[in-house]
PDB file of C-alpha atoms in Angstrom:
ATOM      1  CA  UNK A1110       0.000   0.000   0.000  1.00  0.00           C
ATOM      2  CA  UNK A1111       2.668   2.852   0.881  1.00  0.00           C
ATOM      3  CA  UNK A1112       4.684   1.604  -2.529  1.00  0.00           C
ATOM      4  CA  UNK A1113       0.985   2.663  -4.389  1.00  0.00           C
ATOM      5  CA  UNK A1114       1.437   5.575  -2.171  1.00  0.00           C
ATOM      6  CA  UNK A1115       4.934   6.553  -3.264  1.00  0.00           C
ATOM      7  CA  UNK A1116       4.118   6.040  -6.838  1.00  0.00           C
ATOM      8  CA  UNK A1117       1.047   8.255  -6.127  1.00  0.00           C
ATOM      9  CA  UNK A1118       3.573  11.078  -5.498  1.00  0.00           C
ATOM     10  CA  UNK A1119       4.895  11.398  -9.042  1.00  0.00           C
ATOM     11  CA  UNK A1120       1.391  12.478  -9.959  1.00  0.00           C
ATOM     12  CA  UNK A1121       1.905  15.712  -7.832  1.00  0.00           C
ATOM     13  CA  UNK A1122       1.590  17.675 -11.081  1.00  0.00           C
ATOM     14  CA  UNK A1123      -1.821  16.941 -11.731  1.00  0.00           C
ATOM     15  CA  UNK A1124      -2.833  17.528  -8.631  1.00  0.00           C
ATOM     16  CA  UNK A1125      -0.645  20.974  -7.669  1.00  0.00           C
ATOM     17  CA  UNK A1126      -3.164  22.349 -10.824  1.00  0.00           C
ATOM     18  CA  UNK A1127      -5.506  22.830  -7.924  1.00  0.00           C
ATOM     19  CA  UNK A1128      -3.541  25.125  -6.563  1.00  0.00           C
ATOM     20  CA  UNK A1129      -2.966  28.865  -8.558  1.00  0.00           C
ATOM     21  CA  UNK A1130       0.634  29.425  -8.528  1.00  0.00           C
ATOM     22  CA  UNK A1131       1.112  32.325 -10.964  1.00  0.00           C
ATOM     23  CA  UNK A1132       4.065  34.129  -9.175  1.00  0.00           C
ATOM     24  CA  UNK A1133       7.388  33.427  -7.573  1.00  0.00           C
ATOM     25  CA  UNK A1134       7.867  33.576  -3.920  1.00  0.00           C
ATOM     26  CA  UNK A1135      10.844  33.491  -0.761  1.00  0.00           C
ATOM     27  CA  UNK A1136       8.655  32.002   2.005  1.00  0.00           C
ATOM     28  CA  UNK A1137      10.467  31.253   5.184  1.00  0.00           C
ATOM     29  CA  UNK A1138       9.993  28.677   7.771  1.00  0.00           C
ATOM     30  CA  UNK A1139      10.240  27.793  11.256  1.00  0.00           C
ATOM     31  CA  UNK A1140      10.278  23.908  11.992  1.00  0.00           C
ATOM     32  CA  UNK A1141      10.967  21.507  14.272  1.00  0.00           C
ATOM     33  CA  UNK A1142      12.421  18.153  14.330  1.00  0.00           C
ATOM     34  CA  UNK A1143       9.218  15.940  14.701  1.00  0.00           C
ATOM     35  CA  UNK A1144       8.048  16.768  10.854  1.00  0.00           C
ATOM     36  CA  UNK A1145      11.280  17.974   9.257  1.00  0.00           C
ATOM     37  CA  UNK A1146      11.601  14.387   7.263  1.00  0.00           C
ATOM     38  CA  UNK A1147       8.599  14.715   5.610  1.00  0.00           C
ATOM     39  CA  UNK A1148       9.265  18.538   4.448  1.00  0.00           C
ATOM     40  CA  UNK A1149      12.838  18.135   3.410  1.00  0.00           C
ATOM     41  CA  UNK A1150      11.227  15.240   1.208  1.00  0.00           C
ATOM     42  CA  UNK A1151       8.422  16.974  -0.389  1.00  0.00           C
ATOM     43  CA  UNK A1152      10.104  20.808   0.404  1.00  0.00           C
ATOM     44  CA  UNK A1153      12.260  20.458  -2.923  1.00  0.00           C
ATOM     45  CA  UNK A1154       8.885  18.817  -5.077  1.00  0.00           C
ATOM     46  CA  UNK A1155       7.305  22.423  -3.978  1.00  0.00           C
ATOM     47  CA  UNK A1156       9.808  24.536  -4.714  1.00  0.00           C
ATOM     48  CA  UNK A1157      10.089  22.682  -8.244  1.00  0.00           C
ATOM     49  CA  UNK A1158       6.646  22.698  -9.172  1.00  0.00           C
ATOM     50  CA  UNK A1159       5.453  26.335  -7.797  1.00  0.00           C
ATOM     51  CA  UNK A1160       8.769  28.649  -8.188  1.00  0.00           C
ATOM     52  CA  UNK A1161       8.464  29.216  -4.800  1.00  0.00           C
ATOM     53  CA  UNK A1162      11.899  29.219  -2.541  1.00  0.00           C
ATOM     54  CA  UNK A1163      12.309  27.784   1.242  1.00  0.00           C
ATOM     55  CA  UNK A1164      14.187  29.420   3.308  1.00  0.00           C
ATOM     56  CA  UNK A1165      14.273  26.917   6.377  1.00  0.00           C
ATOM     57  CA  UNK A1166      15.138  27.557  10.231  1.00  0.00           C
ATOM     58  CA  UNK A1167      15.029  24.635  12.839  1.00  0.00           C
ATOM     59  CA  UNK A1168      14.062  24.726  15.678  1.00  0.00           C
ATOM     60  CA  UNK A1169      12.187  22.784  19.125  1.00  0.00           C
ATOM     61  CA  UNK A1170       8.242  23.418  19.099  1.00  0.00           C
ATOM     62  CA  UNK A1171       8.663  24.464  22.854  1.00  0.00           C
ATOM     63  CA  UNK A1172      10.975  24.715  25.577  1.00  0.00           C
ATOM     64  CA  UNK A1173      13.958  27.320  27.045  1.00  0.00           C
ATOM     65  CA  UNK A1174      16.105  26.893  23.979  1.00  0.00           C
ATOM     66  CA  UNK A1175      17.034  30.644  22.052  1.00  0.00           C
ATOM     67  CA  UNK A1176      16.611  28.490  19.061  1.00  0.00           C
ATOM     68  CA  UNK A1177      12.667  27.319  20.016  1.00  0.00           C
ATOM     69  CA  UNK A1178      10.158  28.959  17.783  1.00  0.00           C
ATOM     70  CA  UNK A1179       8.200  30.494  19.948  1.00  0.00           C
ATOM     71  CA  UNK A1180      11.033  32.531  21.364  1.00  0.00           C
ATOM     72  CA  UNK A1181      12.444  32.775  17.813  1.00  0.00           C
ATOM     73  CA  UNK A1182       8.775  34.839  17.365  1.00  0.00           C
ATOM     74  CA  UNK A1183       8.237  36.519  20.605  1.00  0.00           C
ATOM     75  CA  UNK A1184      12.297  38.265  19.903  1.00  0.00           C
ATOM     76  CA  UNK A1185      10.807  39.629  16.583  1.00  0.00           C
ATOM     77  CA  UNK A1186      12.402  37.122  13.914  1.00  0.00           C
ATOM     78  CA  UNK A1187      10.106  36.771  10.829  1.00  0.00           C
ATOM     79  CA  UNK A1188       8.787  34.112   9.547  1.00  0.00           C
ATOM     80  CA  UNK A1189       5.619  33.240   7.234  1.00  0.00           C
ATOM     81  CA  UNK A1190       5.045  29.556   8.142  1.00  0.00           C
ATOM     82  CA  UNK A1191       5.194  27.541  11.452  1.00  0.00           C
ATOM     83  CA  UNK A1192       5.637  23.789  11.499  1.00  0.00           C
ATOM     84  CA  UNK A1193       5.532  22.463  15.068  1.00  0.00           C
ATOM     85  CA  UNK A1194       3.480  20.906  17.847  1.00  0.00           C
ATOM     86  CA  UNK A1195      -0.138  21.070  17.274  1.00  0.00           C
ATOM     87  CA  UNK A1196      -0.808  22.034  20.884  1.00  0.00           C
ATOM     88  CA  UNK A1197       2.338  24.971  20.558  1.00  0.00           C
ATOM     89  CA  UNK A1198       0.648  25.900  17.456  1.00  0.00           C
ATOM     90  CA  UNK A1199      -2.594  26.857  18.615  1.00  0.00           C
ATOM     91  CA  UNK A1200      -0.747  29.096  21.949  1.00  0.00           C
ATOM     92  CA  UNK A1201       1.363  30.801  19.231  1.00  0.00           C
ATOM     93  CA  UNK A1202      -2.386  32.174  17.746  1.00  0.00           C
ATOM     94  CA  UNK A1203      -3.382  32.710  21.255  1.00  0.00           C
ATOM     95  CA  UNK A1204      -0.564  35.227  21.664  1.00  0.00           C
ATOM     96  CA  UNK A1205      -0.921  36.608  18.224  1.00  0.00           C
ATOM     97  CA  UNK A1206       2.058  35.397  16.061  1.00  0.00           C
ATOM     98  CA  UNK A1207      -0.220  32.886  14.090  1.00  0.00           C
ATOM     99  CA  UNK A1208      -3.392  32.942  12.405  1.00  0.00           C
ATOM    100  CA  UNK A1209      -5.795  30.357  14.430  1.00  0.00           C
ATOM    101  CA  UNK A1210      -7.605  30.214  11.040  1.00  0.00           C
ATOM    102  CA  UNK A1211      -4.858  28.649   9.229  1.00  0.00           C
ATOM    103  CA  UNK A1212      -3.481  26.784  11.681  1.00  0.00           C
ATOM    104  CA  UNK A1213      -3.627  23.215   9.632  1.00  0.00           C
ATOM    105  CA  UNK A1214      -2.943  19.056  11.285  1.00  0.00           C
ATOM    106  CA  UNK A1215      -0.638  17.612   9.395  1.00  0.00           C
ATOM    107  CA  UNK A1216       0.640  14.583  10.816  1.00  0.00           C
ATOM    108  CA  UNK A1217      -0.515  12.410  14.020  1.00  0.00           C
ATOM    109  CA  UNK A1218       2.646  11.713  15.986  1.00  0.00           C
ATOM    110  CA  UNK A1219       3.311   9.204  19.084  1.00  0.00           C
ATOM    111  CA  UNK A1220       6.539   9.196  21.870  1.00  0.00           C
ATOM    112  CA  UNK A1221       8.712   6.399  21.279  1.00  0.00           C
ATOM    113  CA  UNK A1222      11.736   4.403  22.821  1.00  0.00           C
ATOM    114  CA  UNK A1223      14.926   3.596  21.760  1.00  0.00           C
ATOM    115  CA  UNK A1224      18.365   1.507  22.973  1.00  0.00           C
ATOM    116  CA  UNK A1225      21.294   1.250  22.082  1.00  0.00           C
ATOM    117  CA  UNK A1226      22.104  -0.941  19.081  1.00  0.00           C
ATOM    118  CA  UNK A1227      22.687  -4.737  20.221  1.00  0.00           C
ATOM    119  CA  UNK A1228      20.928  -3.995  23.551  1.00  0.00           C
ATOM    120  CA  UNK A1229      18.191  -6.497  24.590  1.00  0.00           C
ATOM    121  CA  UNK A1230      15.457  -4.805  24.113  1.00  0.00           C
ATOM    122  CA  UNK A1231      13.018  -4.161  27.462  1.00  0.00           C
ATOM    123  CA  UNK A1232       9.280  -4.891  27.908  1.00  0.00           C
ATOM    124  CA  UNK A1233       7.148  -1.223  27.743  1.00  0.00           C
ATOM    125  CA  UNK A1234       4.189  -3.625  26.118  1.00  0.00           C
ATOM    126  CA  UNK A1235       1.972  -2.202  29.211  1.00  0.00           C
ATOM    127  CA  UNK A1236       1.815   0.329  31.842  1.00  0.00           C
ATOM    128  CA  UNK A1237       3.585  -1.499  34.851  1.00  0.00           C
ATOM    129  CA  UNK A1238       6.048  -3.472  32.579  1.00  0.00           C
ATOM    130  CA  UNK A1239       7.301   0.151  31.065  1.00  0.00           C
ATOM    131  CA  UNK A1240       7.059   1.518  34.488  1.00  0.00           C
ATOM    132  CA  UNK A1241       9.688  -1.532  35.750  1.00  0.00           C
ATOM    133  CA  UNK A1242      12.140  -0.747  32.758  1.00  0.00           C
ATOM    134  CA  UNK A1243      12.074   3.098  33.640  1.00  0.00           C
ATOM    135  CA  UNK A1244      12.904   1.995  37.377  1.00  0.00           C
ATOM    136  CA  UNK A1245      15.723  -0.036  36.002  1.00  0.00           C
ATOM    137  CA  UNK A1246      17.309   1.942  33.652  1.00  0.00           C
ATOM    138  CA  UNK A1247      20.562   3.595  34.696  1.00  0.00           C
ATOM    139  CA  UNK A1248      20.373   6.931  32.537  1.00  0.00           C
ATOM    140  CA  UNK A1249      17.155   8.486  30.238  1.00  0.00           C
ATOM    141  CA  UNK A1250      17.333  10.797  27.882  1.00  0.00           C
ATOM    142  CA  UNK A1251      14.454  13.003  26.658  1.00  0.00           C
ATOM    143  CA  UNK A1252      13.890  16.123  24.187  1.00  0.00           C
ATOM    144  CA  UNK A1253      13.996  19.747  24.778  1.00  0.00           C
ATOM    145  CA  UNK A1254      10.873  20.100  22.859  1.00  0.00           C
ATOM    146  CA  UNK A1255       6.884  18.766  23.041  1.00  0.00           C
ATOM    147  CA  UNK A1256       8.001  15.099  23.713  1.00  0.00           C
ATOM    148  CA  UNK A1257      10.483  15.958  26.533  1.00  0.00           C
ATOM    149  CA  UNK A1258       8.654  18.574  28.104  1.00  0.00           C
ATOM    150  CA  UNK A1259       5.502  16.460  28.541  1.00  0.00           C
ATOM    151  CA  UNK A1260       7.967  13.501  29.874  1.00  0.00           C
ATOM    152  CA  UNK A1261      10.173  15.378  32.461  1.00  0.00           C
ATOM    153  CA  UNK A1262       6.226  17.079  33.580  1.00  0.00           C
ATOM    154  CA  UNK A1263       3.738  15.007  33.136  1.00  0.00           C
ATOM    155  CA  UNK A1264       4.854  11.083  32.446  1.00  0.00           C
ATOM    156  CA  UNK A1265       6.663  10.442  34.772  1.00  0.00           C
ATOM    157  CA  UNK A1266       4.473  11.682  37.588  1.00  0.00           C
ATOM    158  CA  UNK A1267       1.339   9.834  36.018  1.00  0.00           C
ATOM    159  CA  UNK A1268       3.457   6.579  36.646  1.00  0.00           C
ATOM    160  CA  UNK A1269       4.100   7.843  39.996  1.00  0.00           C
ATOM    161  CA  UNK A1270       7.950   7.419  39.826  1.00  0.00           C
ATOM    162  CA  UNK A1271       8.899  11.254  38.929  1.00  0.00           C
ATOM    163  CA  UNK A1272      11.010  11.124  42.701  1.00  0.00           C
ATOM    164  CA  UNK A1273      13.040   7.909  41.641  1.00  0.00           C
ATOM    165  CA  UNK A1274      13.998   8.843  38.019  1.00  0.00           C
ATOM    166  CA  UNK A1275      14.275  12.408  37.349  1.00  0.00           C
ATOM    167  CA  UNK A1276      17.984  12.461  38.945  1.00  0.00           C
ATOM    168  CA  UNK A1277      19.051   9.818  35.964  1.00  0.00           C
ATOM    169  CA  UNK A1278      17.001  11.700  33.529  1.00  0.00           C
ATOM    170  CA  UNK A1279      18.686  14.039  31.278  1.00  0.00           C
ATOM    171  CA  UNK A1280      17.448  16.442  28.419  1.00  0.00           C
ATOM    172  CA  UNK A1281      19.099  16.948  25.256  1.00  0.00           C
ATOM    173  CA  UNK A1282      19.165  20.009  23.089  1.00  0.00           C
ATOM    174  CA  UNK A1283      17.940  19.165  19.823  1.00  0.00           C
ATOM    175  CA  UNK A1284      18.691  20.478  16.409  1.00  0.00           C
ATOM    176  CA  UNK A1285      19.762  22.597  14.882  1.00  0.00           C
ATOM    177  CA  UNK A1286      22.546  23.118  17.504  1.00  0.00           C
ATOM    178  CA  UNK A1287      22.298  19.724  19.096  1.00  0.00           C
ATOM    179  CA  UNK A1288      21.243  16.327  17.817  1.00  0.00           C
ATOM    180  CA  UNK A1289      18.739  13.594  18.052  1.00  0.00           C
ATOM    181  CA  UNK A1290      17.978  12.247  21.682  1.00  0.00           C
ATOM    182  CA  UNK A1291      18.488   8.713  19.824  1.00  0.00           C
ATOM    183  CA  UNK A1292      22.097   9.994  18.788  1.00  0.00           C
ATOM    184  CA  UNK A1293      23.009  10.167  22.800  1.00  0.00           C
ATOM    185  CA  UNK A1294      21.300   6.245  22.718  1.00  0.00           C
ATOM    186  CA  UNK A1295      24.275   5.435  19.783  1.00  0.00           C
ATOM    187  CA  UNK A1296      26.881   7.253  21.798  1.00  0.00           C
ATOM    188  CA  UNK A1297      25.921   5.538  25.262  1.00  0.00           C
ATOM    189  CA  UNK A1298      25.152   8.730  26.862  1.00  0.00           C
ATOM    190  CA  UNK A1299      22.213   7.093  27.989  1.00  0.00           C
ATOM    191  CA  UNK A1300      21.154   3.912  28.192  1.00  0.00           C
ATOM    192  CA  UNK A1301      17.247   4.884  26.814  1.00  0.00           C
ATOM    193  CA  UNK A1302      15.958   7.675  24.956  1.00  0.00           C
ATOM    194  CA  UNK A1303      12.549   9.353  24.455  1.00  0.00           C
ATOM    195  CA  UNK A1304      11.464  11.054  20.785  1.00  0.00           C
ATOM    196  CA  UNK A1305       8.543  11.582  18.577  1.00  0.00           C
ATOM    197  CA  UNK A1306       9.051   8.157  16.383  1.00  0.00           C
ATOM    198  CA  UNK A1307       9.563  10.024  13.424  1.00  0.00           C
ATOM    199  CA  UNK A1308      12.925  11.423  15.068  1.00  0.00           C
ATOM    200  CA  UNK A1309      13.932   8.406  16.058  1.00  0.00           C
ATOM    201  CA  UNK A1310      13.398   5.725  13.442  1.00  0.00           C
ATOM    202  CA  UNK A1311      16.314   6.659  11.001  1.00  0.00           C
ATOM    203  CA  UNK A1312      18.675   7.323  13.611  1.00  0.00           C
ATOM    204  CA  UNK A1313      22.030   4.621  12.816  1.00  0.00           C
ATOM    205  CA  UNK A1314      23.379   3.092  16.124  1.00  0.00           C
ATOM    206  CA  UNK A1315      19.781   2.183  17.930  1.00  0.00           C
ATOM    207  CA  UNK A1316      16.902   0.043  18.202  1.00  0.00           C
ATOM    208  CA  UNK A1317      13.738   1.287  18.228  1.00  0.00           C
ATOM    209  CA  UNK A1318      11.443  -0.355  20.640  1.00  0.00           C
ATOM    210  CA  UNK A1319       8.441   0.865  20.191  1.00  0.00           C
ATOM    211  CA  UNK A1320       5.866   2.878  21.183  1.00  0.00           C
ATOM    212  CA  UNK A1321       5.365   4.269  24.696  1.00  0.00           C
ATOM    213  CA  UNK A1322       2.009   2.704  25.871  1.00  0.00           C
ATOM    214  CA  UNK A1323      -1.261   3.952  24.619  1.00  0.00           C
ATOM    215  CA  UNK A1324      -2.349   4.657  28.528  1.00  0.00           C
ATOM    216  CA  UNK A1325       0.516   7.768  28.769  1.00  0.00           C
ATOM    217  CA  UNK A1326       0.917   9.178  24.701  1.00  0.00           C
ATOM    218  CA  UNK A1327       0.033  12.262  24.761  1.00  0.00           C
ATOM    219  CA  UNK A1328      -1.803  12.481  21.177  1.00  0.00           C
ATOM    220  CA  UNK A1329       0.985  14.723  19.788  1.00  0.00           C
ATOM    221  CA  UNK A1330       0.288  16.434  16.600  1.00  0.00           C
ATOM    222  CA  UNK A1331       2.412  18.386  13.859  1.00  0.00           C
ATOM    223  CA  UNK A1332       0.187  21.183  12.380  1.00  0.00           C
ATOM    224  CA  UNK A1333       1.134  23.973   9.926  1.00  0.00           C
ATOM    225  CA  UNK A1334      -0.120  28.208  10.108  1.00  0.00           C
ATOM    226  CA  UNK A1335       0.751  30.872   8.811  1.00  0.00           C
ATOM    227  CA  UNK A1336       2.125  34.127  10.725  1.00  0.00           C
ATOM    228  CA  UNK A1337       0.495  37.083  11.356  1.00  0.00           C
ATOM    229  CA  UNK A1338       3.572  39.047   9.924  1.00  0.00           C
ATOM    230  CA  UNK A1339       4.037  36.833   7.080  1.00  0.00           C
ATOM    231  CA  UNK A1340       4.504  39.040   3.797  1.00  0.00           C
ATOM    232  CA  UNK A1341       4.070  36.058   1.707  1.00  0.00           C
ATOM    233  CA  UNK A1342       0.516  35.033   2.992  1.00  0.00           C
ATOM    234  CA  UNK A1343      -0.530  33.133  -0.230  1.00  0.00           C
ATOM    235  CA  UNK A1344       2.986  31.155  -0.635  1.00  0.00           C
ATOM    236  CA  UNK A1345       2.338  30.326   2.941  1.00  0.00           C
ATOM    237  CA  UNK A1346      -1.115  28.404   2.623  1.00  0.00           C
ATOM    238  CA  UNK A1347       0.164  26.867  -0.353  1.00  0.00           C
ATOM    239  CA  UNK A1348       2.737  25.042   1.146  1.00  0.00           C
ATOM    240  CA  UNK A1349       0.495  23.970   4.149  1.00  0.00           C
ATOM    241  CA  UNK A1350      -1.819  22.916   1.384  1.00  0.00           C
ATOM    242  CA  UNK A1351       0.930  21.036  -0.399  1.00  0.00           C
ATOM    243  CA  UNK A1352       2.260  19.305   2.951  1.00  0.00           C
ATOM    244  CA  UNK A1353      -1.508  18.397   3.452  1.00  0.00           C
ATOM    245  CA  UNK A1354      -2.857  17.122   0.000  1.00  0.00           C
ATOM    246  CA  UNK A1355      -3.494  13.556  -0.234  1.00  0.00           C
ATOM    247  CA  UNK A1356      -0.379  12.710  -2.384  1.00  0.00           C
ATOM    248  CA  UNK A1357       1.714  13.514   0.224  1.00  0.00           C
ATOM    249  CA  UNK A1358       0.214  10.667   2.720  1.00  0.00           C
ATOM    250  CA  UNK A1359       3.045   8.232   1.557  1.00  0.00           C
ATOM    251  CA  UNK A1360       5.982  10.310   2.875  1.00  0.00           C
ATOM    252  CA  UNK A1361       4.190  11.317   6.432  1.00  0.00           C
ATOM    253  CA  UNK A1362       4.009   7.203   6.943  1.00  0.00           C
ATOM    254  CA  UNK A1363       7.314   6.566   5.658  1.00  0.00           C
ATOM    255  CA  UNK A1364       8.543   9.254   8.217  1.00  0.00           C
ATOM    256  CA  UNK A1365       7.068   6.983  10.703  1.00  0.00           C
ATOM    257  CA  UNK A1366       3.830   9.879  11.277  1.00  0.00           C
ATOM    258  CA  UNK A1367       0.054   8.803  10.793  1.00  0.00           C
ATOM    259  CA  UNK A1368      -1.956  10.846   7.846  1.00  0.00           C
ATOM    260  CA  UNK A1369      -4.687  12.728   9.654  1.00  0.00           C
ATOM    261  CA  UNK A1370      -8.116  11.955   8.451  1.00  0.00           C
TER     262      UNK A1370
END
């Protein structure tokens, strides 16, 4: 089904004629890590097809990081389109720096867990059994974005162990500066690591595990919106219209994301 899918993508020309690109545009873009797979795949198809130019900035959804996009925003930096968390996407148009109207889901995400290459892989098949191989883990590494922040927060005090972890729990800044939590996994750093799947499936040197249990995801989302500053308001929605059509299903699975409905 996802080959169909793939094949489905070289008949993006029939169905960009949908969209009215008469003009060529410089549209720049904040993103962070959870969906940046799917647009540096289908980024270069769009730039092709409409004229249009990318100019692309990474950065985490949330957190304390200069480089997050929020704070990227609040210090004045311009962009026209957001990527990020769903739930970061819709505070951004509470405070004003996106449109709520255009603020667009375009990929359904999940927390995952990954080891170290070679290592025997633990049980997190239900709540207790991943609440044993937290216990028993010497080091954990989670995200300075969405993922990490709802971990360090929320997770680990839903599973009641927040006192007898968080000591051998360690965040790690994320691109662009810093790296993957899954690299620290490869390195040894620490001896688990937390991610949105999509940031952790292509990663060399681990082994994904799996999915966190259904019982603590958090229902993560990636949505797209454009900026209330953005001087290339058109551009804008047609990229989020782009990263949304149909034909681009194939690459947000592939990326290891589910296709919202």
């Amino acid at each position: 089904m996802v080959n169909r899918m793939l094949r489905n993508i070289l008949l993006l020309p029939l169905t960009l004629s949908v969209f009215n690109f008469s003009y060529a545009a410089e549209v720049k873009v904040l993103i962070s890590s959870g969906f940046f797979g799917v647009y540096h795949e289908l980024g270069p198809i769009f730039e092709k097809k409409t004229g249009h130019k990318l100019i692309t900035v990474r950065g985490p959804s949330i957190g304390d990081s200069p480089e997050a996009i929020p704070t990227r925003l609040a210090r004045g930096e311009i962009a026209d389109v957001v990527i990020l968390d769903g739930e970061a996407a819709h505070e951004l148009a509470h405070k004003g720096f996106v449109k709520e109207s255009s603020v667009t889901i375009l990929g359904l995400s999940q927390i995952g867990m990954a080891i170290k290459e070679g290592a025997t892989k633990p049980d997190i098949s239900t709540v207790d059994a991943f609440r044993k191989t937290l216990l028993a883990a010497k080091s954990i590494g989670y995200s300075d974005s969405g993922s990490g922040t709802y971990i360090a927060s929320q997770m680990f005090k839903k599973l009641g162990i927040e006192d007898q972890v968080m000591g051998k729990s360690k965040k790690v800044r994320g691109p662009p500066s810093g790296e993957p939590v899954a690299a620290t996994v490869a390195r040894g750093e620490n001896e688990i690591g937390f991610q949105q799947v999509s940031e952790i499936l292509h990663v060399p040197g681990i082994t994904y595990v799996g999915p966190i249990p259904k019982e603590v995801q958090p229902g993560f989302t990636f949505a797209g919106a454009v900026t209330t500053a953005s001087k290339q308001e058109q551009a804008a929605i047609e990229l989020i219209k782009f990263l949304r059509a149909p034909e681009a299903e194939a690459v947000i699975v592939k990326a290891g994301l589910g296709y919202p409905r």
